[in-house]
Amino acid sequence: MDKLLKEACTELFIDVSEYEYPEPFEKVIQLLLMMKKGQYVRMQHRKKPLPLLQFLQEHGFDYLVSQGVDIAWEVIIWNKKDKHAGLYCHAHFSA
């Protein structure tokens, strides 16, 4: 398992802080549809994206959410079936 944590996953980054509803949701869904095994999405937003979080739970994704100072909200998203991405994200982004 330690070997898995050292192997990097590929980040798909998007900052939707300046987008108006529903663009943030749409842009993230586009990234999720392109996401492959070993990849995760790191999204920055000005507010907590509650509709997106519910969608993720209902459609086989897992996520970590954190509130920051410079970045209002950051969400890390990966496919629940991708164990490597899940382990990597928990190891690198959990508070």
mmCIF file of N, CA and C in Angstrom:
data_model
loop_
_atom_site.group_PDB
_atom_site.id
_atom_site.type_symbol
_atom_site.label_atom_id
_atom_site.label_comp_id
_atom_site.label_asym_id
_atom_site.label_seq_id
_atom_site.Cartn_x
_atom_site.Cartn_y
_atom_site.Cartn_z
ATOM 1 N N MET A 1 0.826 -1.198 0.000
ATOM 2 C CA MET A 1 0.000 0.000 0.000
ATOM 3 C C MET A 1 0.862 1.251 0.000
ATOM 4 N N ASP A 2 2.017 1.245 0.688
ATOM 5 C CA ASP A 2 2.894 2.407 0.709
ATOM 6 C C ASP A 2 3.348 2.768 -0.692
ATOM 7 N N LYS A 3 3.579 1.758 -1.530
ATOM 8 C CA LYS A 3 3.986 2.011 -2.910
ATOM 9 C C LYS A 3 2.897 2.793 -3.654
ATOM 10 N N LEU A 4 1.637 2.426 -3.440
ATOM 11 C CA LEU A 4 0.536 3.134 -4.082
ATOM 12 C C LEU A 4 0.488 4.600 -3.691
ATOM 13 N N LEU A 5 0.765 4.883 -2.424
ATOM 14 C CA LEU A 5 0.711 6.264 -1.964
ATOM 15 C C LEU A 5 1.820 7.107 -2.571
ATOM 16 N N LYS A 6 2.946 6.488 -2.909
ATOM 17 C CA LYS A 6 4.058 7.222 -3.492
ATOM 18 C C LYS A 6 3.864 7.471 -4.982
ATOM 19 N N GLU A 7 3.086 6.613 -5.639
ATOM 20 C CA GLU A 7 2.827 6.794 -7.060
ATOM 21 C C GLU A 7 1.808 7.910 -7.236
ATOM 22 N N ALA A 8 2.221 8.933 -7.943
ATOM 23 C CA ALA A 8 1.365 10.099 -8.107
ATOM 24 C C ALA A 8 0.162 9.808 -8.990
ATOM 25 N N CYS A 9 -0.907 10.466 -8.679
ATOM 26 C CA CYS A 9 -2.075 10.486 -9.546
ATOM 27 C C CYS A 9 -2.019 11.796 -10.332
ATOM 28 N N THR A 10 -2.768 11.851 -11.396
ATOM 29 C CA THR A 10 -2.790 13.053 -12.228
ATOM 30 C C THR A 10 -3.944 13.949 -11.806
ATOM 31 N N GLU A 11 -3.622 15.213 -11.602
ATOM 32 C CA GLU A 11 -4.622 16.182 -11.178
ATOM 33 C C GLU A 11 -5.249 16.878 -12.377
ATOM 34 N N LEU A 12 -6.565 16.987 -12.359
ATOM 35 C CA LEU A 12 -7.303 17.809 -13.313
ATOM 36 C C LEU A 12 -7.817 18.998 -12.512
ATOM 37 N N PHE A 13 -7.226 20.163 -12.726
ATOM 38 C CA PHE A 13 -7.526 21.346 -11.915
ATOM 39 C C PHE A 13 -8.513 22.267 -12.622
ATOM 40 N N ILE A 14 -9.439 22.809 -11.835
ATOM 41 C CA ILE A 14 -10.348 23.821 -12.363
ATOM 42 C C ILE A 14 -10.702 24.814 -11.257
ATOM 43 N N ASP A 15 -10.649 26.090 -11.604
ATOM 44 C CA ASP A 15 -11.057 27.159 -10.694
ATOM 45 C C ASP A 15 -12.348 27.744 -11.257
ATOM 46 N N VAL A 16 -13.440 27.511 -10.564
ATOM 47 C CA VAL A 16 -14.743 27.997 -11.035
ATOM 48 C C VAL A 16 -15.236 29.171 -10.196
ATOM 49 N N SER A 17 -14.341 29.807 -9.486
ATOM 50 C CA SER A 17 -14.700 30.894 -8.572
ATOM 51 C C SER A 17 -15.399 32.065 -9.258
ATOM 52 N N GLU A 18 -15.059 32.311 -10.494
ATOM 53 C CA GLU A 18 -15.623 33.466 -11.200
ATOM 54 C C GLU A 18 -16.833 33.118 -12.056
ATOM 55 N N TYR A 19 -17.175 31.848 -12.139
ATOM 56 C CA TYR A 19 -18.303 31.438 -12.974
ATOM 57 C C TYR A 19 -19.624 31.638 -12.239
ATOM 58 N N GLU A 20 -20.660 31.903 -12.999
ATOM 59 C CA GLU A 20 -22.009 32.025 -12.449
ATOM 60 C C GLU A 20 -22.735 30.699 -12.610
ATOM 61 N N TYR A 21 -23.682 30.432 -11.716
ATOM 62 C CA TYR A 21 -24.494 29.223 -11.770
ATOM 63 C C TYR A 21 -25.208 29.161 -13.120
ATOM 64 N N PRO A 22 -25.271 28.021 -13.764
ATOM 65 C CA PRO A 22 -24.860 26.674 -13.383
ATOM 66 C C PRO A 22 -23.505 26.264 -13.952
ATOM 67 N N GLU A 23 -22.711 27.224 -14.453
ATOM 68 C CA GLU A 23 -21.443 26.886 -15.101
ATOM 69 C C GLU A 23 -20.481 26.077 -14.235
ATOM 70 N N PRO A 24 -20.308 26.382 -12.941
ATOM 71 C CA PRO A 24 -19.376 25.565 -12.151
ATOM 72 C C PRO A 24 -19.739 24.077 -12.177
ATOM 73 N N PHE A 25 -21.010 23.794 -11.980
ATOM 74 C CA PHE A 25 -21.492 22.406 -11.991
ATOM 75 C C PHE A 25 -21.209 21.772 -13.355
ATOM 76 N N GLU A 26 -21.557 22.460 -14.425
ATOM 77 C CA GLU A 26 -21.376 21.934 -15.786
ATOM 78 C C GLU A 26 -19.906 21.686 -16.113
ATOM 79 N N LYS A 27 -19.035 22.620 -15.733
ATOM 80 C CA LYS A 27 -17.603 22.488 -16.029
ATOM 81 C C LYS A 27 -17.007 21.287 -15.297
ATOM 82 N N VAL A 28 -17.394 21.090 -14.047
ATOM 83 C CA VAL A 28 -16.861 19.963 -13.277
ATOM 84 C C VAL A 28 -17.375 18.639 -13.840
ATOM 85 N N ILE A 29 -18.629 18.596 -14.233
ATOM 86 C CA ILE A 29 -19.179 17.372 -14.820
ATOM 87 C C ILE A 29 -18.415 17.024 -16.096
ATOM 88 N N GLN A 30 -18.072 18.023 -16.903
ATOM 89 C CA GLN A 30 -17.283 17.774 -18.113
ATOM 90 C C GLN A 30 -15.944 17.119 -17.764
ATOM 91 N N LEU A 31 -15.293 17.630 -16.716
ATOM 92 C CA LEU A 31 -14.015 17.038 -16.294
ATOM 93 C C LEU A 31 -14.207 15.607 -15.792
ATOM 94 N N LEU A 32 -15.260 15.382 -15.031
ATOM 95 C CA LEU A 32 -15.505 14.044 -14.490
ATOM 96 C C LEU A 32 -15.726 13.031 -15.611
ATOM 97 N N LEU A 33 -16.368 13.452 -16.675
ATOM 98 C CA LEU A 33 -16.612 12.556 -17.806
ATOM 99 C C LEU A 33 -15.316 12.205 -18.540
ATOM 100 N N MET A 34 -14.308 13.078 -18.456
ATOM 101 C CA MET A 34 -13.012 12.839 -19.104
ATOM 102 C C MET A 34 -12.042 12.095 -18.193
ATOM 103 N N MET A 35 -12.338 12.064 -16.904
ATOM 104 C CA MET A 35 -11.414 11.511 -15.922
ATOM 105 C C MET A 35 -11.169 10.023 -16.149
ATOM 106 N N LYS A 36 -9.894 9.631 -16.063
ATOM 107 C CA LYS A 36 -9.494 8.233 -16.228
ATOM 108 C C LYS A 36 -8.968 7.701 -14.899
ATOM 109 N N LYS A 37 -8.729 6.403 -14.860
ATOM 110 C CA LYS A 37 -8.166 5.787 -13.658
ATOM 111 C C LYS A 37 -6.841 6.468 -13.327
ATOM 112 N N GLY A 38 -6.638 6.738 -12.038
ATOM 113 C CA GLY A 38 -5.410 7.400 -11.607
ATOM 114 C C GLY A 38 -5.480 8.910 -11.696
ATOM 115 N N GLN A 39 -6.661 9.458 -11.950
ATOM 116 C CA GLN A 39 -6.841 10.904 -12.018
ATOM 117 C C GLN A 39 -7.861 11.350 -10.977
ATOM 118 N N TYR A 40 -7.750 12.602 -10.591
ATOM 119 C CA TYR A 40 -8.721 13.217 -9.688
ATOM 120 C C TYR A 40 -8.911 14.666 -10.103
ATOM 121 N N VAL A 41 -10.007 15.263 -9.673
ATOM 122 C CA VAL A 41 -10.294 16.675 -9.962
ATOM 123 C C VAL A 41 -10.057 17.481 -8.688
ATOM 124 N N ARG A 42 -9.337 18.586 -8.835
ATOM 125 C CA ARG A 42 -9.192 19.562 -7.742
ATOM 126 C C ARG A 42 -9.892 20.829 -8.196
ATOM 127 N N MET A 43 -10.978 21.159 -7.516
ATOM 128 C CA MET A 43 -11.810 22.293 -7.888
ATOM 129 C C MET A 43 -11.755 23.366 -6.812
ATOM 130 N N GLN A 44 -11.631 24.602 -7.239
ATOM 131 C CA GLN A 44 -11.715 25.739 -6.325
ATOM 132 C C GLN A 44 -12.987 26.515 -6.646
ATOM 133 N N HIS A 45 -13.671 26.946 -5.579
ATOM 134 C CA HIS A 45 -14.964 27.624 -5.750
ATOM 135 C C HIS A 45 -15.106 28.688 -4.662
ATOM 136 N N ARG A 46 -15.923 29.697 -4.934
ATOM 137 C CA ARG A 46 -16.130 30.771 -3.946
ATOM 138 C C ARG A 46 -17.114 30.370 -2.844
ATOM 139 N N LYS A 47 -17.901 29.303 -3.094
ATOM 140 C CA LYS A 47 -18.827 28.829 -2.068
ATOM 141 C C LYS A 47 -18.896 27.311 -2.093
ATOM 142 N N LYS A 48 -19.435 26.748 -1.043
ATOM 143 C CA LYS A 48 -19.536 25.289 -0.942
ATOM 144 C C LYS A 48 -20.566 24.792 -1.954
ATOM 145 N N PRO A 49 -20.164 23.925 -2.883
ATOM 146 C CA PRO A 49 -21.051 23.496 -3.975
ATOM 147 C C PRO A 49 -21.980 22.343 -3.579
ATOM 148 N N LEU A 50 -22.971 22.628 -2.776
ATOM 149 C CA LEU A 50 -23.852 21.581 -2.250
ATOM 150 C C LEU A 50 -24.557 20.739 -3.323
ATOM 151 N N PRO A 51 -25.102 21.340 -4.394
ATOM 152 C CA PRO A 51 -25.722 20.487 -5.424
ATOM 153 C C PRO A 51 -24.713 19.521 -6.061
ATOM 154 N N LEU A 52 -23.492 19.976 -6.257
ATOM 155 C CA LEU A 52 -22.459 19.103 -6.827
ATOM 156 C C LEU A 52 -22.139 17.958 -5.873
ATOM 157 N N LEU A 53 -22.009 18.251 -4.593
ATOM 158 C CA LEU A 53 -21.679 17.212 -3.623
ATOM 159 C C LEU A 53 -22.748 16.124 -3.597
ATOM 160 N N GLN A 54 -24.004 16.522 -3.685
ATOM 161 C CA GLN A 54 -25.089 15.538 -3.721
ATOM 162 C C GLN A 54 -24.989 14.703 -5.000
ATOM 163 N N PHE A 55 -24.725 15.352 -6.130
ATOM 164 C CA PHE A 55 -24.570 14.635 -7.405
ATOM 165 C C PHE A 55 -23.442 13.606 -7.306
ATOM 166 N N LEU A 56 -22.319 14.004 -6.722
ATOM 167 C CA LEU A 56 -21.173 13.109 -6.605
ATOM 168 C C LEU A 56 -21.535 11.857 -5.813
ATOM 169 N N GLN A 57 -22.221 12.042 -4.692
ATOM 170 C CA GLN A 57 -22.629 10.905 -3.860
ATOM 171 C C GLN A 57 -23.542 9.957 -4.628
ATOM 172 N N GLU A 58 -24.413 10.502 -5.450
ATOM 173 C CA GLU A 58 -25.397 9.692 -6.168
ATOM 174 C C GLU A 58 -24.827 9.010 -7.414
ATOM 175 N N HIS A 59 -23.633 9.443 -7.859
ATOM 176 C CA HIS A 59 -23.108 8.948 -9.133
ATOM 177 C C HIS A 59 -21.731 8.292 -9.029
ATOM 178 N N GLY A 60 -21.402 7.760 -7.862
ATOM 179 C CA GLY A 60 -20.207 6.931 -7.741
ATOM 180 C C GLY A 60 -18.888 7.655 -7.564
ATOM 181 N N PHE A 61 -18.941 8.881 -7.060
ATOM 182 C CA PHE A 61 -17.717 9.623 -6.800
ATOM 183 C C PHE A 61 -17.575 9.859 -5.298
ATOM 184 N N ASP A 62 -16.345 10.049 -4.893
ATOM 185 C CA ASP A 62 -16.068 10.409 -3.509
ATOM 186 C C ASP A 62 -15.321 11.727 -3.530
ATOM 187 N N TYR A 63 -15.260 12.409 -2.391
ATOM 188 C CA TYR A 63 -14.653 13.736 -2.384
ATOM 189 C C TYR A 63 -14.200 14.132 -0.987
ATOM 190 N N LEU A 64 -13.333 15.106 -0.969
ATOM 191 C CA LEU A 64 -12.907 15.784 0.256
ATOM 192 C C LEU A 64 -13.194 17.267 0.048
ATOM 193 N N VAL A 65 -13.709 17.925 1.068
ATOM 194 C CA VAL A 65 -14.019 19.351 0.972
ATOM 195 C C VAL A 65 -13.262 20.078 2.073
ATOM 196 N N SER A 66 -12.641 21.197 1.708
ATOM 197 C CA SER A 66 -11.974 22.002 2.728
ATOM 198 C C SER A 66 -12.247 23.476 2.464
ATOM 199 N N GLN A 67 -12.318 24.214 3.546
ATOM 200 C CA GLN A 67 -12.525 25.658 3.468
ATOM 201 C C GLN A 67 -11.209 26.313 3.845
ATOM 202 N N GLY A 68 -10.790 27.258 3.033
ATOM 203 C CA GLY A 68 -9.502 27.891 3.275
ATOM 204 C C GLY A 68 -9.608 29.379 3.480
ATOM 205 N N VAL A 69 -8.446 30.032 3.500
ATOM 206 C CA VAL A 69 -8.383 31.476 3.670
ATOM 207 C C VAL A 69 -8.271 32.149 2.304
ATOM 208 N N ASP A 70 -7.259 31.771 1.540
ATOM 209 C CA ASP A 70 -7.057 32.346 0.207
ATOM 210 C C ASP A 70 -8.054 31.792 -0.805
ATOM 211 N N ILE A 71 -8.417 30.548 -0.641
ATOM 212 C CA ILE A 71 -9.371 29.874 -1.519
ATOM 213 C C ILE A 71 -10.581 29.567 -0.652
ATOM 214 N N ALA A 72 -11.730 30.087 -1.026
ATOM 215 C CA ALA A 72 -12.911 29.891 -0.181
ATOM 216 C C ALA A 72 -13.188 28.406 0.035
ATOM 217 N N TRP A 73 -13.315 27.636 -1.052
ATOM 218 C CA TRP A 73 -13.613 26.209 -0.952
ATOM 219 C C TRP A 73 -12.789 25.434 -1.961
ATOM 220 N N GLU A 74 -12.301 24.287 -1.531
ATOM 221 C CA GLU A 74 -11.594 23.385 -2.430
ATOM 222 C C GLU A 74 -12.223 22.010 -2.292
ATOM 223 N N VAL A 75 -12.489 21.375 -3.439
ATOM 224 C CA VAL A 75 -13.087 20.052 -3.458
ATOM 225 C C VAL A 75 -12.181 19.137 -4.280
ATOM 226 N N ILE A 76 -11.814 18.009 -3.689
ATOM 227 C CA ILE A 76 -11.017 16.989 -4.366
ATOM 228 C C ILE A 76 -11.974 15.840 -4.679
ATOM 229 N N ILE A 77 -12.026 15.427 -5.948
ATOM 230 C CA ILE A 77 -13.024 14.444 -6.387
ATOM 231 C C ILE A 77 -12.337 13.287 -7.112
ATOM 232 N N TRP A 78 -12.755 12.060 -6.803
ATOM 233 C CA TRP A 78 -12.247 10.888 -7.513
ATOM 234 C C TRP A 78 -13.367 9.851 -7.622
ATOM 235 N N ASN A 79 -13.188 8.925 -8.535
ATOM 236 C CA ASN A 79 -14.147 7.845 -8.724
ATOM 237 C C ASN A 79 -13.998 6.851 -7.570
ATOM 238 N N LYS A 80 -15.107 6.462 -6.956
ATOM 239 C CA LYS A 80 -15.060 5.530 -5.818
ATOM 240 C C LYS A 80 -14.421 4.195 -6.185
ATOM 241 N N LYS A 81 -14.517 3.789 -7.441
ATOM 242 C CA LYS A 81 -13.939 2.516 -7.878
ATOM 243 C C LYS A 81 -12.423 2.598 -8.030
ATOM 244 N N ASP A 82 -11.872 3.801 -8.065
ATOM 245 C CA ASP A 82 -10.435 3.996 -8.248
ATOM 246 C C ASP A 82 -9.757 4.056 -6.876
ATOM 247 N N LYS A 83 -9.399 2.883 -6.358
ATOM 248 C CA LYS A 83 -8.823 2.789 -5.009
ATOM 249 C C LYS A 83 -7.516 3.569 -4.900
ATOM 250 N N HIS A 84 -6.687 3.508 -5.943
ATOM 251 C CA HIS A 84 -5.412 4.230 -5.923
ATOM 252 C C HIS A 84 -5.635 5.737 -5.779
ATOM 253 N N ALA A 85 -6.541 6.292 -6.577
ATOM 254 C CA ALA A 85 -6.830 7.726 -6.486
ATOM 255 C C ALA A 85 -7.389 8.078 -5.103
ATOM 256 N N GLY A 86 -8.252 7.223 -4.565
ATOM 257 C CA GLY A 86 -8.814 7.482 -3.242
ATOM 258 C C GLY A 86 -7.748 7.507 -2.159
ATOM 259 N N LEU A 87 -6.858 6.510 -2.171
ATOM 260 C CA LEU A 87 -5.764 6.475 -1.192
ATOM 261 C C LEU A 87 -4.851 7.688 -1.354
ATOM 262 N N TYR A 88 -4.542 8.010 -2.598
ATOM 263 C CA TYR A 88 -3.655 9.146 -2.880
ATOM 264 C C TYR A 88 -4.281 10.457 -2.370
ATOM 265 N N CYS A 89 -5.543 10.681 -2.683
ATOM 266 C CA CYS A 89 -6.200 11.920 -2.278
ATOM 267 C C CYS A 89 -6.296 12.027 -0.755
ATOM 268 N N HIS A 90 -6.648 10.934 -0.092
ATOM 269 C CA HIS A 90 -6.709 10.978 1.375
ATOM 270 C C HIS A 90 -5.336 11.257 1.973
ATOM 271 N N ALA A 91 -4.290 10.693 1.399
ATOM 272 C CA ALA A 91 -2.938 10.882 1.925
ATOM 273 C C ALA A 91 -2.413 12.286 1.675
ATOM 274 N N HIS A 92 -2.817 12.915 0.585
ATOM 275 C CA HIS A 92 -2.250 14.209 0.214
ATOM 276 C C HIS A 92 -3.124 15.410 0.499
ATOM 277 N N PHE A 93 -4.413 15.196 0.737
ATOM 278 C CA PHE A 93 -5.317 16.324 0.914
ATOM 279 C C PHE A 93 -6.107 16.316 2.211
ATOM 280 N N SER A 94 -6.076 15.241 2.972
ATOM 281 C CA SER A 94 -6.832 15.211 4.224
ATOM 282 C C SER A 94 -6.184 16.136 5.238
ATOM 283 N N ALA A 95 -7.040 16.788 6.003
ATOM 284 C CA ALA A 95 -6.541 17.737 7.014
ATOM 285 C C ALA A 95 -5.967 17.004 8.206
#
